[in-house]
CSV table of C-alpha atoms and ligand atoms in Angstrom, one decimal:
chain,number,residue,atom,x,y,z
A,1096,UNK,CA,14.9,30.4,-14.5
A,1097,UNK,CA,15.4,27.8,-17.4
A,1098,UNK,CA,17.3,29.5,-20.5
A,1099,UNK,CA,15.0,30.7,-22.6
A,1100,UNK,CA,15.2,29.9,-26.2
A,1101,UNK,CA,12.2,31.4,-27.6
A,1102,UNK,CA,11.3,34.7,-25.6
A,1103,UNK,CA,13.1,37.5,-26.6
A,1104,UNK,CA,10.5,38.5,-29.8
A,1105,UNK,CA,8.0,37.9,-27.5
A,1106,UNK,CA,8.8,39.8,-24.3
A,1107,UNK,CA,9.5,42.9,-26.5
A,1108,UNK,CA,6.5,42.5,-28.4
A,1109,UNK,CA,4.2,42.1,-25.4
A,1110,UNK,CA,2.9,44.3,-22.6
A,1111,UNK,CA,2.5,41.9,-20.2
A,1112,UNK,CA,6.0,41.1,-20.3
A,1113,UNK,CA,6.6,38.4,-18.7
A,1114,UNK,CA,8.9,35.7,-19.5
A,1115,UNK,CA,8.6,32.5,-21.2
A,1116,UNK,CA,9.6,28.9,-19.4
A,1117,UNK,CA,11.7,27.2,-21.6
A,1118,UNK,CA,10.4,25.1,-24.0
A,1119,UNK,CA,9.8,21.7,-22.7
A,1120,UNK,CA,10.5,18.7,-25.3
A,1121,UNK,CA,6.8,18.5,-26.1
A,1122,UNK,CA,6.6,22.3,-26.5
A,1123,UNK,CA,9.5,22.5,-28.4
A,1124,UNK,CA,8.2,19.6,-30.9
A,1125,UNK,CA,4.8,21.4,-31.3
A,1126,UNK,CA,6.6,24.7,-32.1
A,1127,UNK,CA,9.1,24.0,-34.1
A,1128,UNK,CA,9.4,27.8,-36.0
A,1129,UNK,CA,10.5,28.7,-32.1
A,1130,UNK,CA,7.0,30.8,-32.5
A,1131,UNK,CA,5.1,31.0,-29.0
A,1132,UNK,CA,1.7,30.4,-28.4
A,1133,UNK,CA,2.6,31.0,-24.4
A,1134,UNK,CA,2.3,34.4,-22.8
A,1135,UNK,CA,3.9,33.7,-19.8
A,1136,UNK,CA,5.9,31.5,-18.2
A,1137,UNK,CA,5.0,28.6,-16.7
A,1138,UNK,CA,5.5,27.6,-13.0
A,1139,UNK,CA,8.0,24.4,-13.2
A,1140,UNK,CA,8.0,21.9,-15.9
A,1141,UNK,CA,5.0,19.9,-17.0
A,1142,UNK,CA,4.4,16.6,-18.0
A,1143,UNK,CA,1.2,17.1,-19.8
A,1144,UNK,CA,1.1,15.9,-23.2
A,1145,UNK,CA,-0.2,17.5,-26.0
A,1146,UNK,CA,-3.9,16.9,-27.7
A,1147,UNK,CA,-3.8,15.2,-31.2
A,1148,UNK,CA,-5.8,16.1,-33.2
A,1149,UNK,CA,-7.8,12.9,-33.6
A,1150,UNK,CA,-9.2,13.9,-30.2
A,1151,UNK,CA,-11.4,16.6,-31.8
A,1152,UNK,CA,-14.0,14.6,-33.6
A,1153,UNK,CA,-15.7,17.6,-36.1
A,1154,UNK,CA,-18.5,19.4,-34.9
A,1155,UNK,CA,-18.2,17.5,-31.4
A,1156,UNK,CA,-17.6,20.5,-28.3
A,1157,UNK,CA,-15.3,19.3,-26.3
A,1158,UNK,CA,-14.0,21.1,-22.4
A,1159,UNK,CA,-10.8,21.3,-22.1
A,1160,UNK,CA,-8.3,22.9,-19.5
A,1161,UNK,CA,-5.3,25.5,-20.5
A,1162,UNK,CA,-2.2,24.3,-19.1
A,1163,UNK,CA,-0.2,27.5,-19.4
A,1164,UNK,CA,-1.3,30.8,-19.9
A,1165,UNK,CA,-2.4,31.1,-23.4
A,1166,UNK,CA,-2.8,33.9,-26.3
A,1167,UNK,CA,-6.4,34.2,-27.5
A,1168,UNK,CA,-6.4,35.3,-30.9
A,1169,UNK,CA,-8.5,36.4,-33.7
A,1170,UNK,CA,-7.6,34.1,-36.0
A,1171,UNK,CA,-5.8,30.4,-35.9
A,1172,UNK,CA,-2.1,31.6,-36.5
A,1173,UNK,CA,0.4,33.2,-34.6
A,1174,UNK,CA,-0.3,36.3,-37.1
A,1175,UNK,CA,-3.9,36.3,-35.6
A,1176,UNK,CA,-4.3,39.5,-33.9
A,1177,UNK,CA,-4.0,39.0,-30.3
A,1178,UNK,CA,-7.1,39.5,-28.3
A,1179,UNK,CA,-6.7,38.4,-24.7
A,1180,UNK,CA,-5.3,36.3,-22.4
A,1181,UNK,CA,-6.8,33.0,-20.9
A,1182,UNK,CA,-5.1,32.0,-18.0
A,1183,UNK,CA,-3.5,28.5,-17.1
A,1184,UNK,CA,-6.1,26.9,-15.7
A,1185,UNK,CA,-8.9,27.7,-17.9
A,1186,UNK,CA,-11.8,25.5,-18.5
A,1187,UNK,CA,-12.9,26.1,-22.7
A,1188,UNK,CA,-15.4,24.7,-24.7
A,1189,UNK,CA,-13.5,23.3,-27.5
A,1190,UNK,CA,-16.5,24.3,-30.8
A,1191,UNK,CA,-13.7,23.8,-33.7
A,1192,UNK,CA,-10.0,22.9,-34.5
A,1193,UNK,CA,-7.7,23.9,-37.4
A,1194,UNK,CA,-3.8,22.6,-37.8
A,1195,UNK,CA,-2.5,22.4,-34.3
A,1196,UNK,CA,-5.6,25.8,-33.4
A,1197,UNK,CA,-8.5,25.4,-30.9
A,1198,UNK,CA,-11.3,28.1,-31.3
A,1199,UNK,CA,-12.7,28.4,-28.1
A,1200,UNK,CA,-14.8,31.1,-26.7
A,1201,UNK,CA,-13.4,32.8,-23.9
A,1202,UNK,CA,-15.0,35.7,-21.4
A,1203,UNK,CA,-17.3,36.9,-23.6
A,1204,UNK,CA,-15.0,36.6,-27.0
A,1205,UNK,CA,-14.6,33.7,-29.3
A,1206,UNK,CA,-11.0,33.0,-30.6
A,1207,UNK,CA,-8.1,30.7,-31.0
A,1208,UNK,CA,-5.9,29.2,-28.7
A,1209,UNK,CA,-3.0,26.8,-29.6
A,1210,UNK,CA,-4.0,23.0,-29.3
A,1211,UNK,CA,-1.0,22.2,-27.7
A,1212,UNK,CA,-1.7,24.1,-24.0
A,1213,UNK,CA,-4.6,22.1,-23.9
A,1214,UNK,CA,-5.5,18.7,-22.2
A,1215,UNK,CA,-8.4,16.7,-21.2
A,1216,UNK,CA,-9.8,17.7,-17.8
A,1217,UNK,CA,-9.1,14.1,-15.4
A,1218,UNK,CA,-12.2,12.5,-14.6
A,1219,UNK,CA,-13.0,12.5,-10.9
A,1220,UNK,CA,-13.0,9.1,-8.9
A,1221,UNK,CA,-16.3,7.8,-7.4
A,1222,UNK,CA,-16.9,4.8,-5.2
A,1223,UNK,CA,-16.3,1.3,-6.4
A,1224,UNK,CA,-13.3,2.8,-8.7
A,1225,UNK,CA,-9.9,2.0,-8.4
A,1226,UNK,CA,-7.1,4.6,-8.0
A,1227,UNK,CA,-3.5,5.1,-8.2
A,1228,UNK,CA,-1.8,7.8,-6.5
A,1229,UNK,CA,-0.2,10.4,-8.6
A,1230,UNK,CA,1.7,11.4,-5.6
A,1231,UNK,CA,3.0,10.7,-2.3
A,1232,UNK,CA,-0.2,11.7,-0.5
A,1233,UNK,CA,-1.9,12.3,3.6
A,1234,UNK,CA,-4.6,10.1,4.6
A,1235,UNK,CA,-6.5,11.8,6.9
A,1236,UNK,CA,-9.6,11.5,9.5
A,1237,UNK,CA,-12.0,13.3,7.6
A,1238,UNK,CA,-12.6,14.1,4.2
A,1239,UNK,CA,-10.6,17.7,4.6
A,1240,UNK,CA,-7.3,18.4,4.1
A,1241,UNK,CA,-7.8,20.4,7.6
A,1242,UNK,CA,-8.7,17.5,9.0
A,1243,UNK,CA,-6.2,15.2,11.4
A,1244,UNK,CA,-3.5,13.6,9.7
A,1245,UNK,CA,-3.6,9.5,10.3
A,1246,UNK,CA,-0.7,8.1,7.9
A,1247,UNK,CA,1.4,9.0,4.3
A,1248,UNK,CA,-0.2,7.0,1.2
A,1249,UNK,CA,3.3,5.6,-1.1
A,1250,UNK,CA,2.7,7.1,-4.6
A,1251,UNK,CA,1.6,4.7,-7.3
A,1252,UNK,CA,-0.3,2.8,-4.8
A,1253,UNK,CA,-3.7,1.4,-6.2
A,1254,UNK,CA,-6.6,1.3,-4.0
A,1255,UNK,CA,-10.5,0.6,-3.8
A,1256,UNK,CA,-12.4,3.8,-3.2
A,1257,UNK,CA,-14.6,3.2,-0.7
A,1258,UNK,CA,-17.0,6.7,-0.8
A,1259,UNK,CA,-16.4,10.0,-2.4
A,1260,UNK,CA,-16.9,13.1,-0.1
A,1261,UNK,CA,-16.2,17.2,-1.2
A,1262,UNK,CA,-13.5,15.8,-3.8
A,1263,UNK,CA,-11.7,13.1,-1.1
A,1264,UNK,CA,-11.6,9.9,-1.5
A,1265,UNK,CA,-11.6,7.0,1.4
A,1266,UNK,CA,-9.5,4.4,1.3
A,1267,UNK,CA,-7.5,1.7,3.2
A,1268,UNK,CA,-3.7,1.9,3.1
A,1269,UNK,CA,-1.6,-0.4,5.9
A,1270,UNK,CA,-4.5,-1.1,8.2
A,1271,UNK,CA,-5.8,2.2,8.2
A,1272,UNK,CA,-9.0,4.2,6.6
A,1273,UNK,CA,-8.9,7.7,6.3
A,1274,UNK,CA,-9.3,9.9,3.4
A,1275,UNK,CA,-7.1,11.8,0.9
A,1276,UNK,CA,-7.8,14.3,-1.9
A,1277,UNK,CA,-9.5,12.4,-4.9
A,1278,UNK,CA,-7.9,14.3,-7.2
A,1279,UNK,CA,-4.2,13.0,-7.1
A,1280,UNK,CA,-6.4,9.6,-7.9
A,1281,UNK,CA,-6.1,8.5,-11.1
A,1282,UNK,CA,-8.5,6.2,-12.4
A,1283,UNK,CA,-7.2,2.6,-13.5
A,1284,UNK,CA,-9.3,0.1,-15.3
A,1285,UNK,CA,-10.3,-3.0,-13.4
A,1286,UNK,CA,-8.2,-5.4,-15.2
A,1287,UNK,CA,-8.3,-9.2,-13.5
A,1288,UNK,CA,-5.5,-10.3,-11.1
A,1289,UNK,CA,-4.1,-6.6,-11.0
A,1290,UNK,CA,-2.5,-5.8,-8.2
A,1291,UNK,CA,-4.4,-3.6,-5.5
A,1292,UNK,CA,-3.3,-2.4,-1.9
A,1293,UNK,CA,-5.2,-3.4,1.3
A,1294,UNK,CA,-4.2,-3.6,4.8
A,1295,UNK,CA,-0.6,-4.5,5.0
A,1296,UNK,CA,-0.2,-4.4,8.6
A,1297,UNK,CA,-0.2,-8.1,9.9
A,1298,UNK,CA,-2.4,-8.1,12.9
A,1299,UNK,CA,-5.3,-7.1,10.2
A,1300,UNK,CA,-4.6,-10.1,8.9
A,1301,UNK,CA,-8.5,-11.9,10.1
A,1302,UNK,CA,-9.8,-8.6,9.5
A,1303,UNK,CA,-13.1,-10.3,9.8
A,1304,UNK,CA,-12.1,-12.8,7.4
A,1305,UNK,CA,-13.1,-16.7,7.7
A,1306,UNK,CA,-11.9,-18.4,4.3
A,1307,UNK,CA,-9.0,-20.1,6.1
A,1308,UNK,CA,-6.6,-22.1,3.9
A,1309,UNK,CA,-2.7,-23.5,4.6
A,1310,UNK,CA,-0.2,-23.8,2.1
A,1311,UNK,CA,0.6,-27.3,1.2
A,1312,UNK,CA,4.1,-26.4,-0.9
A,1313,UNK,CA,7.4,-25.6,0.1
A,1314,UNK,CA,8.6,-22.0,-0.7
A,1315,UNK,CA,5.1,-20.5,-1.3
A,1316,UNK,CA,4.7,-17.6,-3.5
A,1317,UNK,CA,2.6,-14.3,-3.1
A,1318,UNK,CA,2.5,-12.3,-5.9
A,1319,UNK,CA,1.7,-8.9,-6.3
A,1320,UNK,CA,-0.8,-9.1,-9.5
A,1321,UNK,CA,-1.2,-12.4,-11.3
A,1322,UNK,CA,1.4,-11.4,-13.6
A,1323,UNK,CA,3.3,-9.2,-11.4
A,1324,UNK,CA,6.3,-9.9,-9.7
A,1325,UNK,CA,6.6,-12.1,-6.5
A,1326,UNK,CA,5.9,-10.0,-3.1
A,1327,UNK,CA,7.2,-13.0,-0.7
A,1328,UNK,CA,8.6,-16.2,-2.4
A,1329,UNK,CA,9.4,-18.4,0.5
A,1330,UNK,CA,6.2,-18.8,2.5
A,1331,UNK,CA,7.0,-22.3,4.4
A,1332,UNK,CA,4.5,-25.5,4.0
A,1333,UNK,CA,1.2,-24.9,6.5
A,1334,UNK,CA,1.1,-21.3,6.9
A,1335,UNK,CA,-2.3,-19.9,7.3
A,1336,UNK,CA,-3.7,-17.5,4.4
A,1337,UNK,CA,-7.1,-15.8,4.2
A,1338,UNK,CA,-9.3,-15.4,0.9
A,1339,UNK,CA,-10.5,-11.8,0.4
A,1340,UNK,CA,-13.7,-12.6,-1.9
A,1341,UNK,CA,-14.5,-8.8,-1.7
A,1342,UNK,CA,-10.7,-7.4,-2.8
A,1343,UNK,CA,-10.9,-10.5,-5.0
A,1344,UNK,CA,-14.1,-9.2,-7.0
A,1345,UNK,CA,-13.2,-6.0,-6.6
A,1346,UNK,CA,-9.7,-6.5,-8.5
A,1347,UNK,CA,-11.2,-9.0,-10.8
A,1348,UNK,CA,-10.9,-12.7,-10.2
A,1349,UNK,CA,-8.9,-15.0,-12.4
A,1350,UNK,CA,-9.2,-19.0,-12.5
A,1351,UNK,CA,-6.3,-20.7,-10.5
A,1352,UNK,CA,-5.6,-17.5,-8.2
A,1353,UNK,CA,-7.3,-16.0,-5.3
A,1354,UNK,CA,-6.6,-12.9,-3.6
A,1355,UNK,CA,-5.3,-13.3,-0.1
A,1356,UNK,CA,-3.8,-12.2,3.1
A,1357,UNK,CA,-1.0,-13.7,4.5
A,1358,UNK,CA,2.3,-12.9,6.2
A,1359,UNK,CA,0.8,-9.8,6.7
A,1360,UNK,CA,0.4,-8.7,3.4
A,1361,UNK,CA,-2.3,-8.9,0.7
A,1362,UNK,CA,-1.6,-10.3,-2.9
A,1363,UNK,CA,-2.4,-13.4,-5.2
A,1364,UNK,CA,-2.1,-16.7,-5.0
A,1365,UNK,CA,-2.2,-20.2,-7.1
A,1366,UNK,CA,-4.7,-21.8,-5.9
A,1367,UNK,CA,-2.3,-25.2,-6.4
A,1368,UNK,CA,-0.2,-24.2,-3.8
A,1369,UNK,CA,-3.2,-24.1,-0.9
A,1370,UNK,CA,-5.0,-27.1,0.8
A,1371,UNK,CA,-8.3,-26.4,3.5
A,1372,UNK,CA,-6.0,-28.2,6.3
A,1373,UNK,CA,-3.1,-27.8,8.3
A,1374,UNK,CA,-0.5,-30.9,8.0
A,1375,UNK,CA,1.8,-29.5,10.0
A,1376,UNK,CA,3.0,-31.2,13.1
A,1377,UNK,CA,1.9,-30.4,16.8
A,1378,UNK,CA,3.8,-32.0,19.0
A,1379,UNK,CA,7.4,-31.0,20.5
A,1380,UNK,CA,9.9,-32.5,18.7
A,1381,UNK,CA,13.6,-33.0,19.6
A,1382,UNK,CA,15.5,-30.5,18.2
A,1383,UNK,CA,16.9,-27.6,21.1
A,1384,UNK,CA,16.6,-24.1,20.9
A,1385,UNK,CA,20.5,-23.7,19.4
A,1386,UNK,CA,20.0,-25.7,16.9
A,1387,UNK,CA,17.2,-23.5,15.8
A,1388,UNK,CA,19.4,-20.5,16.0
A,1389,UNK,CA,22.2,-21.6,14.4
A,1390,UNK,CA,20.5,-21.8,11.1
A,1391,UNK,CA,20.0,-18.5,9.0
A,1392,UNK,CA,17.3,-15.5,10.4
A,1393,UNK,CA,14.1,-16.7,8.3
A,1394,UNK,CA,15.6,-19.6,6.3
A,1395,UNK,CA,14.7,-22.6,9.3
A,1396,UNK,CA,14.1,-25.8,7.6
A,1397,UNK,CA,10.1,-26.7,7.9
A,1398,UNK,CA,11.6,-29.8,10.3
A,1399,UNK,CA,12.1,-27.8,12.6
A,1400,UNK,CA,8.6,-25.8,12.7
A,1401,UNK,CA,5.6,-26.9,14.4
A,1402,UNK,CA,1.7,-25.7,14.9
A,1403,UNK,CA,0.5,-24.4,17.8
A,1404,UNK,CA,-2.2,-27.1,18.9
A,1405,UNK,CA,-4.9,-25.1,20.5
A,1406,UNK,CA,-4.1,-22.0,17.5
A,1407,UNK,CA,-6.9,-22.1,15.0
A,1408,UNK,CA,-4.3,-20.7,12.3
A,1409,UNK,CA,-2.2,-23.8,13.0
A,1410,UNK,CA,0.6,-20.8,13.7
A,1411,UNK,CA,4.3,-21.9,12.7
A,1412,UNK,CA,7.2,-21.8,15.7
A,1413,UNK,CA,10.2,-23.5,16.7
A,1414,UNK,CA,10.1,-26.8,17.4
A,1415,UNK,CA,11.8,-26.4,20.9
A,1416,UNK,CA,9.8,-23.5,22.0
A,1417,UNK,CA,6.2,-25.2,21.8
A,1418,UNK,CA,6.8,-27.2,25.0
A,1419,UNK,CA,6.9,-24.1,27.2
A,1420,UNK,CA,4.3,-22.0,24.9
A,1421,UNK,CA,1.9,-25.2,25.7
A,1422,UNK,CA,3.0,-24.8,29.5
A,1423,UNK,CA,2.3,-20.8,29.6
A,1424,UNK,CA,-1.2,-21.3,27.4
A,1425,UNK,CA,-1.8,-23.5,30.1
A,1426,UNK,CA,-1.4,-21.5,33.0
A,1427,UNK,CA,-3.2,-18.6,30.9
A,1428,UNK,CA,-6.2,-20.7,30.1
A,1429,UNK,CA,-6.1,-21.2,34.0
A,1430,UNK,CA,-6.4,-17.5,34.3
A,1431,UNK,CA,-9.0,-16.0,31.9
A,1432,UNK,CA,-10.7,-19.6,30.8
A,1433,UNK,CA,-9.5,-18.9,27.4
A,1434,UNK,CA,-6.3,-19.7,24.6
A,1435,UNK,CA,-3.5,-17.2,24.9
A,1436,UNK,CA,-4.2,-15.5,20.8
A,1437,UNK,CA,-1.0,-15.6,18.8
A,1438,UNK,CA,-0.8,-13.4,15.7
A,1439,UNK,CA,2.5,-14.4,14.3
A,1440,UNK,CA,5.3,-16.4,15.2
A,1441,UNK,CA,7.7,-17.3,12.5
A,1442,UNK,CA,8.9,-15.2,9.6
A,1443,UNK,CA,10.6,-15.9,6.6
A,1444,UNK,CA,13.4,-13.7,5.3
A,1445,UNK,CA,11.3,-12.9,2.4
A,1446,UNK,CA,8.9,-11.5,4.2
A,1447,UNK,CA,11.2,-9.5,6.6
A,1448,UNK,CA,12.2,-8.1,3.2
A,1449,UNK,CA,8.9,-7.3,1.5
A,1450,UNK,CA,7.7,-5.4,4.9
A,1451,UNK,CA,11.6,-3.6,5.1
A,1452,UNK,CA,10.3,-2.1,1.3
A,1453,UNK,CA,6.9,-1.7,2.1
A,1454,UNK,CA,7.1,-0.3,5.9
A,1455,UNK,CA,10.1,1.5,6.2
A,1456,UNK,CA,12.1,1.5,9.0
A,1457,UNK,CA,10.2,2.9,11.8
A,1458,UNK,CA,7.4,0.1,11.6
A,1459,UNK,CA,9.4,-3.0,10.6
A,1460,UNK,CA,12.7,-4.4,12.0
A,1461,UNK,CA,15.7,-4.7,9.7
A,1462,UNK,CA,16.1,-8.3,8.4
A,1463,UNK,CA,17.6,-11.0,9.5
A,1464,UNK,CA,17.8,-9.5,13.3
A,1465,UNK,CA,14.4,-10.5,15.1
A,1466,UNK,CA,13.8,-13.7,16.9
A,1467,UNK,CA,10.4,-14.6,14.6
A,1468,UNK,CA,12.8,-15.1,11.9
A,1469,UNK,CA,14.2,-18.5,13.9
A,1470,UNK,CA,10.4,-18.8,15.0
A,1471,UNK,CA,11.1,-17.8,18.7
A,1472,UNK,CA,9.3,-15.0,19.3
A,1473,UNK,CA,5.5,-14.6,19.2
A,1474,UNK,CA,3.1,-11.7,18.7
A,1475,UNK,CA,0.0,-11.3,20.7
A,1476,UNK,CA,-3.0,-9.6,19.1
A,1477,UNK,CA,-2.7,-5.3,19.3
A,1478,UNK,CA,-6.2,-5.1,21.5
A,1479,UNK,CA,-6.9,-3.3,24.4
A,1480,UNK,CA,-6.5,-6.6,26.4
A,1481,UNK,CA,-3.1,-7.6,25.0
A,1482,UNK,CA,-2.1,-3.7,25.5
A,1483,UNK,CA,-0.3,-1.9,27.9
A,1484,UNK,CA,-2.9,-0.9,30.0
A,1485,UNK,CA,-5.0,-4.3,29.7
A,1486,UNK,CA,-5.1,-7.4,31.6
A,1487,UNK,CA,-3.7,-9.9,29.3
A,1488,UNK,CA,-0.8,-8.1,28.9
A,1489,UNK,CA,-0.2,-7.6,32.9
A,1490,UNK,CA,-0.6,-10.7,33.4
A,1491,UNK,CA,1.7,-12.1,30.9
A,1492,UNK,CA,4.4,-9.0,31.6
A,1493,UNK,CA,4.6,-11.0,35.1
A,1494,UNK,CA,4.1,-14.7,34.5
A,1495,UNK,CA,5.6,-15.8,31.2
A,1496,UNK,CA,8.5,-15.6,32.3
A,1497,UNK,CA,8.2,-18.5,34.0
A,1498,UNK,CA,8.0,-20.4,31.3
A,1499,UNK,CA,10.9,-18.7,29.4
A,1500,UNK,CA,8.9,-16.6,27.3
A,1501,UNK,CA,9.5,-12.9,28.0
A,1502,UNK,CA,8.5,-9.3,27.3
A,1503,UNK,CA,11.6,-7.3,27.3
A,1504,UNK,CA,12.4,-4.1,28.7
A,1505,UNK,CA,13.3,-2.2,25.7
A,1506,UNK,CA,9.6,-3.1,24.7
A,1507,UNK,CA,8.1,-1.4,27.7
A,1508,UNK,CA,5.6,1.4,27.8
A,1509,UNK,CA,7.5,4.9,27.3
A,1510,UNK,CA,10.5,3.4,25.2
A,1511,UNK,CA,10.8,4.6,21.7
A,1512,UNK,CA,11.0,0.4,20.9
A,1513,UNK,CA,7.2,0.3,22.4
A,1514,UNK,CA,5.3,-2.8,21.9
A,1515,UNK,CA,2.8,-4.4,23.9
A,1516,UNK,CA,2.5,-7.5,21.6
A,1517,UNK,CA,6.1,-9.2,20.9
A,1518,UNK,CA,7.4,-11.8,23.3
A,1519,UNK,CA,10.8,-14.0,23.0
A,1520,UNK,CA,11.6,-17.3,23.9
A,1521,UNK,CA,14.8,-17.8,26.4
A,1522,UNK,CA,14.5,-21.5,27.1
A,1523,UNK,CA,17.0,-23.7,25.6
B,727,ZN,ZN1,7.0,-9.5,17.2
């Protein structure tokens, strides 16, 4: 219990006798004779913020909620005879206001309450909005909070509301939909270029999307919000990005920037930094594998990155790994009459960074220590094929490493390290 500065008149003048929080800066501003207006204490401190008075135009109701517990009384001064209590909580039609007074009318009996313990009522989120997260928050299956929980939505997260069910809200956060309680939404105005959270899970990437472009600058920048700080600033020449018209529109366009997905992550981009083709190179060139890995985790020069011919995305690897990825497509493309699918190859150390922050440790490795920052290692797509229990995946678990790309063991099904999709180069 904070020390209480202001109760001691109170609790002997009161039957209900219960003690008064202590007086928050706020509170203690709006009172400044130390009188209360509270009857009892408060559960924890409060961030609300009083109402001004300019909020109450004259003659205008207005509902309003109580956020403590609050003495109704007969007249608008703490002299006013006391007639009941309204509890925190308390929904009141606001009919007229007098010097820092509310009268309200209250279970049956019309009175006045202070003006301070009273704040607008939020407005509830419907579809099309956008929301921030007032709180750290569980997305789950179904619009209940008994429903199955899927993920944790970060607080101060901004996000498209898809639909509105029973006071949830569903939205997308890191590849997944799933719903969370509308109310710790708070609306934000759709300002253009702000920054807004979609999948951020890198295999979502296509996510049905088409609008294919390559950046045609070295050190590309994704930005969080056109003027927002950078989310990845080193995006090497010819890496694929997607255009998200929908998130685009939905965020608010602005001339020179689209919104995009790339590197596994979703944010804007200059539209001066992106060409509709791929430059990069797609044959092997002469550089060995330790070359590659003597230079810095997710800092290789662009020389020595190359395309992966038969990859629509153009995907970036090392130089002296495409030779043997050619030879295993090869032998795949033998198999199942189709291109082994790479999702990701090479990773900057910007990115590893951005998805350290952004994912935490259990989904993303720490930087600087995985082979797709030196553009070795590849990632096959996450579906049922490429998984565990699916053919690609079999097949590739016993044939790629005869062409020195392998799945290791650590990855298997049943370790803690579990994935189905990463594979390493060996060869030299
Ligand atoms: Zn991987």
């Amino acid at each position: 219990m904070p020390v209480n500065r202001a109760g001691t008149a109170l609790l002997l003048g009161t039957a209900i006798a219960l003690a008064l929080a202590a007086l928050n800066p706020v509170q203690a501003q709006a009172a400044p004779q130390a009188v209360p207006h509270v009857a009892a204490a408060q559960t924890g401190p409060s961030a609300y913020i009083a109402q001004p008075e300019s909020m109450f135009r004259a003659g205008v109701a207005r509902v309003l909620q109580t956020t403590a517990n609050l003495n109704l009384r007969a007249a608008p001064s703490t002299s006013g005879k006391k007639l009941k209590v309204v509890p925190k909580g308390t929904r009141l039609t606001v009919t007229a206001t007098r010097s820092g007074w509310s009268q309200v009318r209250h279970a049956g009996q019309t009175g006045w309450v202070s003006s301070t313990y009273l704040r607008s009522i939020p407005k509830a989120v419907k579809q099309g909005d956008l929301g921030k997260t007032t709180a750290r928050l569980t997305l789950r299956q179904k619009a209940s909070t008994a429903s199955k929980a899927l993920a944790t939505v970060p607080k101060g997260g901004i996000y498209a509301v898809k639909k509105v069910s029973g006071g949830h809200a569903q939205i997308t956060s890191r590849g997944k939909s799933g719903w969370i309680q509308g109310k710790h939404l708070k609306i934000v105005a759709k300002k253009p270029g702000r920054e807004i959270y979609i999948d951020q899970k890198y295999t979502s990437n296509r996510a049905g999307l088409t609008d294919r472009y390559w950046t045609k600058v070295s050190g590309g920048d994704l930005y969080e919000s056109v003027n927002g700080k950078k989310r990845i600033g080193d995006i090497p020449r010819n890496s694929v990005v997607y255009r998200d018209m929908k998130m685009e529109k939905t965020a608010g366009s602005v001339k020179g920037w689209i919104f995009v997905r790339t590197q596994g992550m979703s944010g804007w981009m200059k539209t001066s930094q992106l060409a509709r083709t791929s430059t990069a190179s797609t044959k092997p060139k002469k550089y060995s594998a330790r070359q590659v890995l003597a230079q810095k985790n997710g800092r290789v020069p662009e020389k020595m990155l190359v395309a992966i011919p038969w990859d629509k995305e153009k995907t970036l690897i090392a130089a002296p790994a495409l030779k043997d990825l050619n030879r295993l497509n090869a032998a795949f493309k033998k198999k199942f009459g189709r291109n082994l699918d790479v999702d990701l190859a090479y990773r900057t150390r910007a990115t590893q960074d951005a998805y350290w922050v952004e994912l935490g440790p259990y989904v993303a490795a720490r930087p600087g220590t995985s082979n797709h920052g030196w553009g070795t290692a590849i990632d096959v797509p996450e579906t049922y094929d490429y998984s565990f229990r699916g053919k690609y995946y079999k097949w590739l678990k016993a044939n790629s490493k005869k062409y020195n790309w392998v799945h290791r063991k650590i990855l298997e099904e049943g370790s803690p390290y579990a994935e189905a999709w990463h594979f390493d180069y060996v060869g030299r």
